[in-house]
Amino acid sequence: MLRNVLFNVRVVLKQQNQLHRAKHLATPKILQLEQIHINEAIKLEPTLAIYSPEIWRRAHETFQNHGLETVNFLRIVTGNPAVLKRTPDKIINSLEIWRACQFGEHLLHLLLTKYPELLDITESHQLLEHIAFLKSRVSTSKNVWKLLMNSPDLIAQPEESLEEKLNYIIDVMRIEVPEIVKSASLALPFEEIRCRHQFLVRLGLFKPRPLKADPNDPTTNHKLYQITDTSEKTFATKICHVTLPEYEAFKELYTKELERQNKKSKDEEDFSDEDD
Amino acid sequence: MLRVRSIVLLPRRWKSGAKKRWNVLQNKKNNCDRALENFDDFYGSVYGSRWKNMRAALLTRHKYIALVNNFGDTEQTCSMLEMDGAINMKSLINLAQERLKETSSEPMPAQGQSRHEIEGKLDTLLRKQQEREVSSIYPSLGDDGLPGTLPQQLKFDNLEQKPKDELQEILPFEQSLTKALEEDVRLDENRLVDPQFGTGGLYEYMPAHSIKGMEDWVAESEHYKYYQTSADFPLKIEQETSFQYPEHLSLYTYEMGNCSDFKAPKKCLTGVLSHFMMDGGSTLPPLFLQVQPGERVLDACASPGGKSLVMLQTLHVDQLVCNDIQESRLNKLRKVMQEYLFDFKERWAGKRLIFSQSDARNLGDYDSFDKILVDVPCTTDRHVLNEQDNNIFKPTRIKERLRIPELQAGILTNCLRLLRPGGSLVYSTCSLSPIQNDGVVHMALQKAFAEHNITATIKDLSQQTALFSDVFKFEHPKGLKYGQMVVPYLPANFGPMYFSKITRNS
């Protein structure tokens, strides 16, 4: 019995070692910033050539002290060269601003590496308020992070427009939060989302779920990311199975229809006694 | 604008309002929803995957064509429309004619060849509908998997249906829906109590002879039975050879994909309006009627007058009789004519333009018209999907709706009689339903032959419609038997409009 257990433990340990070694071999960790790395970065982003090695070293050290690996540092710098010339204090400041959003270190690093421009944000109060608003709508920090990973420009969108879109997606299209965070739908303007949804409805390809339906029930509706994260051509041909001219004509006709509706309701407002 | 409300404080009635709970709102089904549901089911199985494109187009606003009024400032109107980017249909037709001459046209697929497809589709649809109806009345039956054993009138089986069909061919139109309803009321033999087993029980027990609340019940599937295909009357289908675009008619349209609107009509110097806007599909039936100078023409169901106006604007018509069934519809028509015809009272009314109010089935002026336009009442597919008012899918109008093909066939048969031998008519509907289109034409030709010994020739217009293919989207002739059809298509959102040209043999 005891022998068996011991044997098992040994086997597991052995395997773990092997795994560890394999991982290590696959991506050797760069710990030191070397001239080769700098040269590579300059090749990718020539504007980086003007900075002295001292500046490189200083910035690298700052990032490394805050837990970002050298590879990530290089990605950030090539993506957003202006970061390099900032003083360590400024860099630390902007990192702190983001840390306050509480995505967790690892996720935050992923986000910043993917979108280095996010380091340009200086208004901590505003950002926190905005993140809090998003969190109130999608319930967890991780969901907020997912939203930002898909569409970083959410940071710049006013709350009203986000509110409008979210209300439409949740109340009219009846799509739940887990699906919303998997798509870049919020990056689209509201009119575009509504137009695509209406087109599918009129084609008879999108049926809103009944209010009391189980969210786990399978639907024939397309997923939100299929509807919103596609180019117009792909949306028309692959999702709706119509030709592009048809979708374009619909877009034009639908905007006109809405204009007419607005005009009509404005005219009626003054004369009717009806409340609805 | 001076607003009354802003000056005087008007008391406003406070209402508790209609119910706004979600379950009430969600379960509320209006006439448009009913129509859409019906179409999804019916057209979905007839047109297959193409139905969704038509569906989206039908639910979206339609496109207009502008008809320039020849009695107003014609040239000014034309140049105004041209400035806005509209194209004269005449030049488009001329271009198409030249193009077709250059590329020696391949023989178009002859009409009425491969229509078995659609028959099969309608057949399965009918069966499906009947099964659904049976299971909705006798719910347990459907579970047992023994459909069609109980109710006599809903029994549907291909084998047993056949002898019936033969009977129907002999007397095809005796069994109208009204009569069928009356005749089918018969006692259910199974439920009669035999007196020999003691009559005592009978004093207490009264067998039910009808189901309460079901007296008015009409099976939806009755509607599909109107589509018959067996031809037992002489019928010739031939290519229409000539097509002349009327010299004085100016129709303006935007090219395919351009969804711009026309400017609103203006008053001209002569006091009439400059142009008339109408659904593009509606211009085709009067065009294909090819009214020649000096002819006497009837518009059997004329209101609201768009098609009549097209015929008048060709300046060919000698005398036009506009008929409609209701006074209110005729008034609408009269108003349009007054707005568009110069010197309406002095030169037109009663002389060259005659209004008559009558059911088109009862018109008795036989053998007297050169051309007849039969634009029958139909389900008006675009209208019923978008308007709540005057909607034929209102539940109380179900009998009227199901009887539409019968009404249409009646009108068409009578119009065939009104036609001078050798004259021709165009039958048109704004519905996609094969029953109201080919089915009705078939039924009417059969009836006209059986009852009045009138034979007719169908004119195949597929070569003529090819000239219009830059502007309209047509249904492929393969799926149609007796006519052509404009189908709704988003970049050219006209129609639907089915038309069939029929010439009475002399």
Short mmCIF file of C-alpha atoms in Angstrom, two decimals, chain B residues 3-404:
data_model
loop_
_atom_site.label_atom_id
_atom_site.label_comp_id
_atom_site.label_asym_id
_atom_site.label_seq_id
_atom_site.Cartn_x
_atom_site.Cartn_y
_atom_site.Cartn_z
CA ARG B 3 -50.55 75.45 -30.81
CA VAL B 4 -53.84 75.42 -28.99
CA ARG B 5 -52.39 73.58 -26.06
CA SER B 6 -49.78 76.20 -25.40
CA ILE B 7 -52.33 79.01 -25.13
CA VAL B 8 -55.27 77.44 -23.35
CA LEU B 9 -55.01 74.82 -20.69
CA LEU B 10 -57.15 72.03 -22.00
CA PRO B 11 -58.32 69.45 -19.50
CA ARG B 12 -56.85 66.13 -20.42
CA ARG B 13 -58.59 62.93 -19.57
CA TRP B 14 -56.66 60.85 -17.14
CA LYS B 15 -56.73 57.24 -18.11
CA SER B 16 -55.63 54.29 -16.15
CA GLY B 17 -54.35 53.10 -19.48
CA ALA B 18 -54.37 49.76 -21.14
CA LYS B 19 -52.76 46.84 -19.45
CA LYS B 20 -49.06 47.10 -19.65
CA ARG B 21 -47.93 43.96 -17.94
CA TRP B 22 -45.43 42.09 -20.03
CA ASN B 23 -47.40 38.89 -20.25
CA VAL B 24 -50.38 40.78 -21.59
CA LEU B 25 -48.34 42.74 -24.05
CA GLN B 26 -46.34 39.77 -25.20
CA ASN B 27 -49.27 37.50 -25.81
CA LYS B 28 -51.18 40.10 -27.72
CA LYS B 29 -51.28 39.13 -31.34
CA ASN B 30 -52.46 41.66 -33.87
CA ASN B 31 -53.63 41.22 -37.42
CA CYS B 32 -50.19 41.85 -38.88
CA ASP B 33 -48.67 39.15 -36.69
CA ARG B 34 -51.36 36.77 -37.79
CA ALA B 35 -50.67 37.55 -41.41
CA LEU B 36 -46.95 37.10 -40.93
CA GLU B 37 -47.44 33.78 -39.22
CA ASN B 38 -49.66 32.58 -42.01
CA PHE B 39 -47.21 33.71 -44.68
CA ASP B 40 -44.23 32.20 -42.89
CA ASP B 41 -45.99 28.90 -42.99
CA PHE B 42 -47.43 29.10 -46.48
CA TYR B 43 -44.82 30.98 -48.49
CA GLY B 44 -42.03 29.45 -46.47
CA SER B 45 -42.91 26.10 -47.92
CA VAL B 46 -43.66 27.43 -51.40
CA TYR B 47 -40.59 29.60 -51.90
CA GLY B 48 -38.17 27.84 -49.58
CA SER B 49 -35.10 29.78 -48.61
CA ARG B 50 -36.02 32.67 -50.90
CA TRP B 51 -38.96 33.53 -48.69
CA LYS B 52 -36.79 35.22 -46.09
CA ASN B 53 -35.50 37.73 -48.63
CA MET B 54 -39.06 38.48 -49.72
CA ARG B 55 -40.13 38.67 -46.09
CA ALA B 56 -37.57 41.30 -45.21
CA ALA B 57 -38.51 43.27 -48.31
CA LEU B 58 -42.22 43.06 -47.60
CA LEU B 59 -41.72 44.32 -44.06
CA THR B 60 -39.69 47.26 -45.28
CA ARG B 61 -41.01 50.30 -47.08
CA HIS B 62 -41.75 49.87 -50.74
CA LYS B 63 -40.29 51.83 -53.61
CA TYR B 64 -42.21 54.24 -55.77
CA ILE B 65 -42.32 55.00 -59.43
CA ALA B 66 -43.37 58.48 -60.51
CA LEU B 67 -45.93 58.76 -63.29
CA VAL B 68 -45.70 62.14 -64.96
CA ASN B 69 -49.03 63.81 -65.58
CA ASN B 70 -49.45 64.70 -69.24
CA PHE B 71 -52.13 67.24 -68.39
CA GLY B 72 -49.80 69.33 -66.24
CA ASP B 73 -46.42 70.98 -66.86
CA THR B 74 -45.01 67.80 -68.32
CA GLU B 75 -41.62 69.06 -69.40
CA GLN B 76 -40.95 70.89 -66.18
CA THR B 77 -41.88 67.85 -64.15
CA CYS B 78 -39.68 65.61 -66.27
CA SER B 79 -36.67 67.87 -65.91
CA MET B 80 -37.26 68.19 -62.18
CA LEU B 81 -37.31 64.43 -61.79
CA GLU B 82 -34.26 64.06 -63.98
CA MET B 83 -32.41 66.63 -61.89
CA ASP B 84 -33.05 64.45 -58.86
CA GLY B 85 -31.38 61.55 -60.62
CA ALA B 86 -34.43 59.60 -61.71
CA ILE B 87 -34.32 57.73 -65.00
CA ASN B 88 -37.00 57.64 -67.64
CA MET B 89 -38.27 54.11 -68.03
CA LYS B 90 -38.66 54.58 -71.76
CA SER B 91 -34.93 55.03 -72.29
CA LEU B 92 -34.22 52.02 -70.12
CA ILE B 93 -36.57 49.92 -72.21
CA ASN B 94 -34.98 51.14 -75.43
CA LEU B 95 -31.53 50.24 -74.13
CA ALA B 96 -32.72 46.82 -73.06
CA GLN B 97 -34.33 46.25 -76.44
CA GLU B 98 -31.07 47.01 -78.25
CA ARG B 99 -29.10 44.85 -75.89
CA LEU B 100 -31.44 41.93 -76.40
CA LYS B 101 -31.20 42.31 -80.16
CA GLU B 102 -27.42 42.14 -80.06
CA THR B 103 -27.23 39.08 -77.92
CA SER B 104 -29.54 36.81 -79.82
CA SER B 105 -31.64 35.66 -76.98
CA GLU B 106 -31.44 32.08 -75.92
CA PRO B 107 -34.80 30.42 -75.91
CA MET B 108 -36.41 31.23 -72.61
CA PRO B 109 -37.61 28.24 -70.68
CA ALA B 110 -41.11 27.65 -71.93
CA GLN B 111 -43.76 28.42 -69.44
CA GLY B 112 -45.77 25.88 -67.60
CA GLN B 113 -43.30 23.07 -68.13
CA SER B 114 -41.86 22.25 -64.77
CA ARG B 115 -44.53 23.19 -62.37
CA HIS B 116 -44.86 19.84 -60.70
CA GLU B 117 -42.56 21.11 -58.06
CA ILE B 118 -45.02 23.67 -56.80
CA GLU B 119 -47.90 21.26 -56.97
CA GLY B 120 -46.07 18.87 -54.71
CA LYS B 121 -45.31 21.67 -52.30
CA LEU B 122 -48.92 22.75 -52.09
CA ASP B 123 -49.98 19.17 -51.69
CA THR B 124 -47.80 18.62 -48.66
CA LEU B 125 -48.85 21.98 -47.28
CA LEU B 126 -52.49 21.04 -47.54
CA ARG B 127 -51.89 17.76 -45.83
CA LYS B 128 -49.88 19.36 -43.06
CA GLN B 129 -52.52 21.98 -42.43
CA GLN B 130 -55.26 19.41 -42.30
CA GLU B 131 -53.37 17.25 -39.88
CA ARG B 132 -52.79 20.25 -37.67
CA GLU B 133 -56.45 21.16 -37.76
CA VAL B 134 -57.55 17.64 -36.95
CA SER B 135 -55.19 17.43 -34.03
CA SER B 136 -56.35 20.79 -32.75
CA ILE B 137 -59.95 19.59 -32.60
CA TYR B 138 -59.33 16.02 -31.57
CA PRO B 139 -56.18 16.32 -29.50
CA SER B 140 -56.07 12.69 -28.41
CA LEU B 141 -56.17 11.57 -31.98
CA GLY B 142 -52.85 13.03 -32.87
CA ASP B 143 -51.21 11.26 -29.96
CA ASP B 144 -52.57 7.92 -31.02
CA GLY B 145 -51.09 8.39 -34.42
CA LEU B 146 -54.34 7.55 -36.14
CA PRO B 147 -55.12 10.68 -38.08
CA GLY B 148 -58.00 11.02 -40.44
CA THR B 149 -60.23 8.26 -39.17
CA LEU B 150 -62.92 10.24 -37.46
CA PRO B 151 -64.06 13.42 -39.16
CA GLN B 152 -65.54 12.88 -42.54
CA GLN B 153 -64.80 16.23 -44.09
CA LEU B 154 -61.24 16.45 -42.98
CA LYS B 155 -60.21 13.06 -44.18
CA PHE B 156 -57.30 13.34 -46.47
CA ASP B 157 -55.65 10.45 -48.13
CA ASN B 158 -54.29 10.40 -51.59
CA LEU B 159 -55.88 7.11 -52.51
CA GLU B 160 -59.30 7.98 -51.29
CA GLN B 161 -59.10 11.47 -52.59
CA LYS B 162 -58.74 10.39 -56.16
CA PRO B 163 -62.30 9.37 -56.96
CA LYS B 164 -63.40 12.57 -55.30
CA ASP B 165 -61.13 14.56 -57.56
CA GLU B 166 -62.75 13.03 -60.58
CA LEU B 167 -66.11 14.03 -59.26
CA GLN B 168 -64.86 17.51 -58.72
CA GLU B 169 -63.62 17.73 -62.22
CA ILE B 170 -67.08 17.12 -63.54
CA LEU B 171 -68.71 19.58 -61.23
CA PRO B 172 -65.79 21.66 -60.13
CA PHE B 173 -67.46 24.80 -58.99
CA GLU B 174 -70.66 23.48 -57.53
CA GLN B 175 -68.93 22.99 -54.28
CA SER B 176 -68.30 26.52 -53.29
CA LEU B 177 -67.26 27.16 -49.76
CA THR B 178 -70.70 28.27 -48.68
CA LYS B 179 -72.32 25.20 -50.10
CA ALA B 180 -69.66 22.96 -48.71
CA LEU B 181 -70.32 24.37 -45.29
CA GLU B 182 -74.01 23.71 -45.56
CA GLU B 183 -73.72 20.28 -47.06
CA ASP B 184 -71.11 19.03 -44.68
CA VAL B 185 -73.44 19.43 -41.76
CA ARG B 186 -74.63 15.89 -41.37
CA LEU B 187 -75.50 13.75 -38.40
CA ASP B 188 -72.80 11.63 -36.97
CA GLU B 189 -74.11 8.08 -37.32
CA ASN B 190 -71.91 6.79 -34.54
CA ARG B 191 -73.68 8.83 -31.96
CA LEU B 192 -77.28 7.92 -32.76
CA VAL B 193 -78.95 5.79 -30.16
CA ASP B 194 -80.81 2.82 -31.52
CA PRO B 195 -84.37 2.79 -30.06
CA GLN B 196 -84.41 -1.00 -29.85
CA PHE B 197 -82.06 -0.86 -26.91
CA GLY B 198 -84.60 0.95 -24.84
CA THR B 199 -85.87 4.42 -25.38
CA GLY B 200 -85.87 5.30 -21.74
CA GLY B 201 -82.42 6.73 -21.85
CA LEU B 202 -83.29 8.91 -24.77
CA TYR B 203 -85.47 11.15 -22.66
CA GLU B 204 -82.46 12.21 -20.72
CA TYR B 205 -79.86 11.92 -23.38
CA MET B 206 -79.82 14.20 -26.38
CA PRO B 207 -77.03 13.42 -28.81
CA ALA B 208 -75.00 16.44 -29.75
CA HIS B 209 -75.36 17.43 -33.36
CA SER B 210 -72.94 20.27 -33.34
CA ILE B 211 -70.15 21.53 -31.20
CA LYS B 212 -70.95 24.74 -29.41
CA GLY B 213 -68.72 27.54 -30.58
CA MET B 214 -67.69 25.63 -33.66
CA GLU B 215 -70.65 26.58 -35.83
CA ASP B 216 -68.66 29.16 -37.70
CA TRP B 217 -65.49 27.19 -37.78
CA VAL B 218 -63.82 27.02 -41.15
CA ALA B 219 -60.78 24.93 -41.77
CA GLU B 220 -57.83 26.96 -42.94
CA SER B 221 -56.91 24.12 -45.26
CA GLU B 222 -60.01 24.79 -47.36
CA HIS B 223 -58.04 27.62 -48.86
CA TYR B 224 -55.34 25.41 -50.31
CA LYS B 225 -57.81 23.22 -52.14
CA TYR B 226 -58.38 25.95 -54.70
CA TYR B 227 -55.13 25.16 -56.42
CA GLN B 228 -56.00 22.56 -59.02
CA THR B 229 -53.90 21.59 -61.95
CA SER B 230 -55.76 19.08 -64.02
CA ALA B 231 -56.67 20.80 -67.26
CA ASP B 232 -59.77 19.49 -68.97
CA PHE B 233 -60.31 22.47 -71.18
CA PRO B 234 -58.54 23.58 -74.32
CA LEU B 235 -55.69 25.87 -73.44
CA LYS B 236 -52.97 27.33 -75.55
CA ILE B 237 -49.94 29.16 -74.24
CA GLU B 238 -48.07 31.21 -76.79
CA GLN B 239 -45.29 33.75 -76.77
CA GLU B 240 -46.36 37.34 -76.89
CA THR B 241 -44.39 38.73 -79.79
CA SER B 242 -44.70 42.49 -79.80
CA PHE B 243 -44.27 45.06 -77.15
CA GLN B 244 -44.58 48.77 -77.67
CA TYR B 245 -43.83 51.23 -74.99
CA PRO B 246 -46.47 53.99 -75.22
CA GLU B 247 -44.95 57.10 -76.77
CA HIS B 248 -46.44 59.63 -74.37
CA LEU B 249 -46.09 57.75 -71.14
CA SER B 250 -43.28 58.93 -68.89
CA LEU B 251 -42.49 56.84 -65.89
CA TYR B 252 -39.53 57.75 -63.73
CA THR B 253 -37.65 55.49 -61.41
CA TYR B 254 -34.33 55.24 -59.62
CA GLU B 255 -31.94 52.50 -60.56
CA MET B 256 -31.77 49.29 -58.59
CA GLY B 257 -30.20 49.84 -55.20
CA ASN B 258 -30.99 53.54 -55.10
CA CYS B 259 -33.59 54.13 -52.41
CA SER B 260 -34.11 57.88 -52.83
CA ASP B 261 -37.56 59.38 -52.54
CA PHE B 262 -39.36 61.51 -55.07
CA LYS B 263 -40.43 65.04 -54.31
CA ALA B 264 -44.06 65.50 -53.41
CA PRO B 265 -46.38 66.33 -56.35
CA LYS B 266 -46.93 70.02 -57.00
CA LYS B 267 -49.83 71.90 -58.46
CA CYS B 268 -49.30 72.81 -62.11
CA LEU B 269 -50.55 75.80 -64.09
CA THR B 270 -53.54 73.82 -65.29
CA GLY B 271 -54.58 73.11 -61.74
CA VAL B 272 -53.72 69.44 -61.74
CA LEU B 273 -50.93 67.70 -59.86
CA SER B 274 -47.59 67.18 -61.56
CA HIS B 275 -46.95 63.51 -60.95
CA PHE B 276 -48.49 60.47 -59.35
CA MET B 277 -46.49 58.13 -57.15
CA MET B 278 -47.33 54.47 -57.20
CA ASP B 279 -45.81 51.11 -56.42
CA GLY B 280 -43.64 50.18 -59.35
CA GLY B 281 -45.24 46.80 -59.81
CA SER B 282 -48.62 48.39 -60.45
CA THR B 283 -47.40 50.04 -63.63
CA LEU B 284 -46.76 46.73 -65.38
CA PRO B 285 -50.29 45.30 -65.80
CA PRO B 286 -51.58 48.37 -67.67
CA LEU B 287 -48.38 48.46 -69.74
CA PHE B 288 -48.71 44.85 -70.80
CA LEU B 289 -52.37 45.37 -71.59
CA GLN B 290 -51.08 47.36 -74.59
CA VAL B 291 -54.06 49.64 -75.04
CA GLN B 292 -54.17 50.81 -78.68
CA PRO B 293 -55.65 54.10 -79.85
CA GLY B 294 -59.41 54.07 -80.06
CA GLU B 295 -60.09 51.14 -77.81
CA ARG B 296 -62.78 50.74 -75.20
CA VAL B 297 -61.31 49.67 -71.90
CA LEU B 298 -62.69 48.43 -68.60
CA ASP B 299 -60.93 48.57 -65.27
CA ALA B 300 -62.92 46.03 -63.34
CA CYS B 301 -61.67 46.86 -59.84
CA ALA B 302 -60.33 50.33 -60.35
CA SER B 303 -59.84 52.01 -56.98
CA PRO B 304 -57.57 53.73 -55.95
CA GLY B 305 -56.96 54.52 -59.58
CA GLY B 306 -53.23 54.19 -60.15
CA LYS B 307 -53.53 51.64 -62.93
CA SER B 308 -56.43 53.50 -64.56
CA LEU B 309 -54.34 56.61 -64.54
CA VAL B 310 -51.43 54.84 -66.26
CA MET B 311 -53.79 53.76 -69.04
CA LEU B 312 -55.21 57.26 -69.39
CA GLN B 313 -51.73 58.77 -69.52
CA THR B 314 -50.86 56.69 -72.56
CA LEU B 315 -53.46 58.92 -74.29
CA HIS B 316 -54.60 55.88 -76.25
CA VAL B 317 -57.84 55.15 -74.47
CA ASP B 318 -61.02 56.08 -76.23
CA GLN B 319 -63.32 55.28 -73.38
CA LEU B 320 -62.46 53.95 -69.96
CA VAL B 321 -65.04 52.39 -67.69
CA CYS B 322 -63.92 52.35 -64.07
CA ASN B 323 -65.83 49.92 -61.96
CA ASP B 324 -65.62 49.25 -58.26
CA ILE B 325 -67.84 47.63 -55.72
CA GLN B 326 -68.09 50.28 -53.01
CA GLU B 327 -69.18 53.86 -53.26
CA SER B 328 -66.41 54.92 -50.88
CA ARG B 329 -63.77 53.33 -53.06
CA LEU B 330 -65.28 54.92 -56.12
CA ASN B 331 -65.16 58.31 -54.40
CA LYS B 332 -61.49 57.81 -53.73
CA LEU B 333 -61.01 57.05 -57.39
CA ARG B 334 -63.04 60.06 -58.44
CA LYS B 335 -60.92 62.29 -56.25
CA VAL B 336 -57.70 61.01 -57.82
CA MET B 337 -59.05 61.55 -61.31
CA GLN B 338 -60.16 65.05 -60.42
CA GLU B 339 -56.71 65.83 -59.15
CA TYR B 340 -54.95 64.55 -62.23
CA LEU B 341 -57.20 65.16 -65.22
CA PHE B 342 -57.50 68.63 -66.68
CA ASP B 343 -61.10 69.78 -67.27
CA PHE B 344 -62.34 66.72 -65.47
CA LYS B 345 -65.96 67.76 -65.23
CA GLU B 346 -66.32 69.14 -68.74
CA ARG B 347 -64.27 66.77 -70.81
CA TRP B 348 -63.94 63.55 -68.91
CA ALA B 349 -66.64 62.62 -66.44
CA GLY B 350 -69.44 60.74 -68.08
CA LYS B 351 -67.92 60.96 -71.56
CA ARG B 352 -64.54 59.39 -71.87
CA LEU B 353 -64.38 58.27 -68.29
CA ILE B 354 -67.37 56.40 -66.95
CA PHE B 355 -67.73 55.35 -63.36
CA SER B 356 -69.82 52.38 -62.49
CA GLN B 357 -70.54 50.93 -59.10
CA SER B 358 -71.23 47.26 -59.22
CA ASP B 359 -69.85 43.90 -58.27
CA ALA B 360 -67.54 42.95 -61.11
CA ARG B 361 -69.15 39.51 -61.18
CA ASN B 362 -72.48 41.06 -62.11
CA LEU B 363 -71.43 43.39 -64.91
CA GLY B 364 -73.58 42.53 -67.88
CA ASP B 365 -72.14 44.44 -70.79
CA TYR B 366 -71.01 41.30 -72.62
CA ASP B 367 -68.68 41.12 -75.62
CA SER B 368 -68.10 44.84 -75.66
CA PHE B 369 -64.65 45.67 -74.37
CA ASP B 370 -61.39 45.56 -76.29
CA LYS B 371 -59.23 45.48 -73.20
CA ILE B 372 -59.96 44.75 -69.59
CA LEU B 373 -57.75 45.19 -66.58
CA VAL B 374 -58.74 42.78 -63.83
CA ASP B 375 -56.90 43.87 -60.73
CA VAL B 376 -58.82 41.74 -58.30
CA PRO B 377 -59.10 42.13 -54.54
CA CYS B 378 -56.54 39.87 -52.91
CA THR B 379 -54.74 39.41 -49.62
CA THR B 380 -52.57 42.45 -50.53
CA ASP B 381 -49.52 40.91 -48.96
CA ARG B 382 -47.63 44.12 -48.31
CA HIS B 383 -50.62 45.90 -46.84
CA VAL B 384 -51.64 43.19 -44.41
CA LEU B 385 -48.14 42.96 -43.00
CA ASN B 386 -47.85 46.67 -42.30
CA GLU B 387 -51.30 48.09 -41.61
CA GLN B 388 -53.79 47.21 -38.92
CA ASP B 389 -56.69 48.96 -40.61
CA ASN B 390 -58.76 47.13 -43.17
CA ASN B 391 -56.73 44.01 -42.61
CA ILE B 392 -58.12 40.83 -44.07
CA PHE B 393 -56.36 38.72 -41.47
CA LYS B 394 -58.73 40.02 -38.82
CA PRO B 395 -60.14 36.89 -37.17
CA THR B 396 -63.73 37.85 -37.97
CA ARG B 397 -62.93 38.02 -41.66
CA ILE B 398 -61.62 34.48 -41.97
CA LYS B 399 -64.45 33.30 -44.18
CA GLU B 400 -64.03 36.27 -46.45
CA ARG B 401 -60.32 35.58 -46.65
CA LEU B 402 -60.67 31.92 -47.43
CA ARG B 403 -63.23 32.71 -50.09
CA ILE B 404 -60.98 35.18 -51.88
#
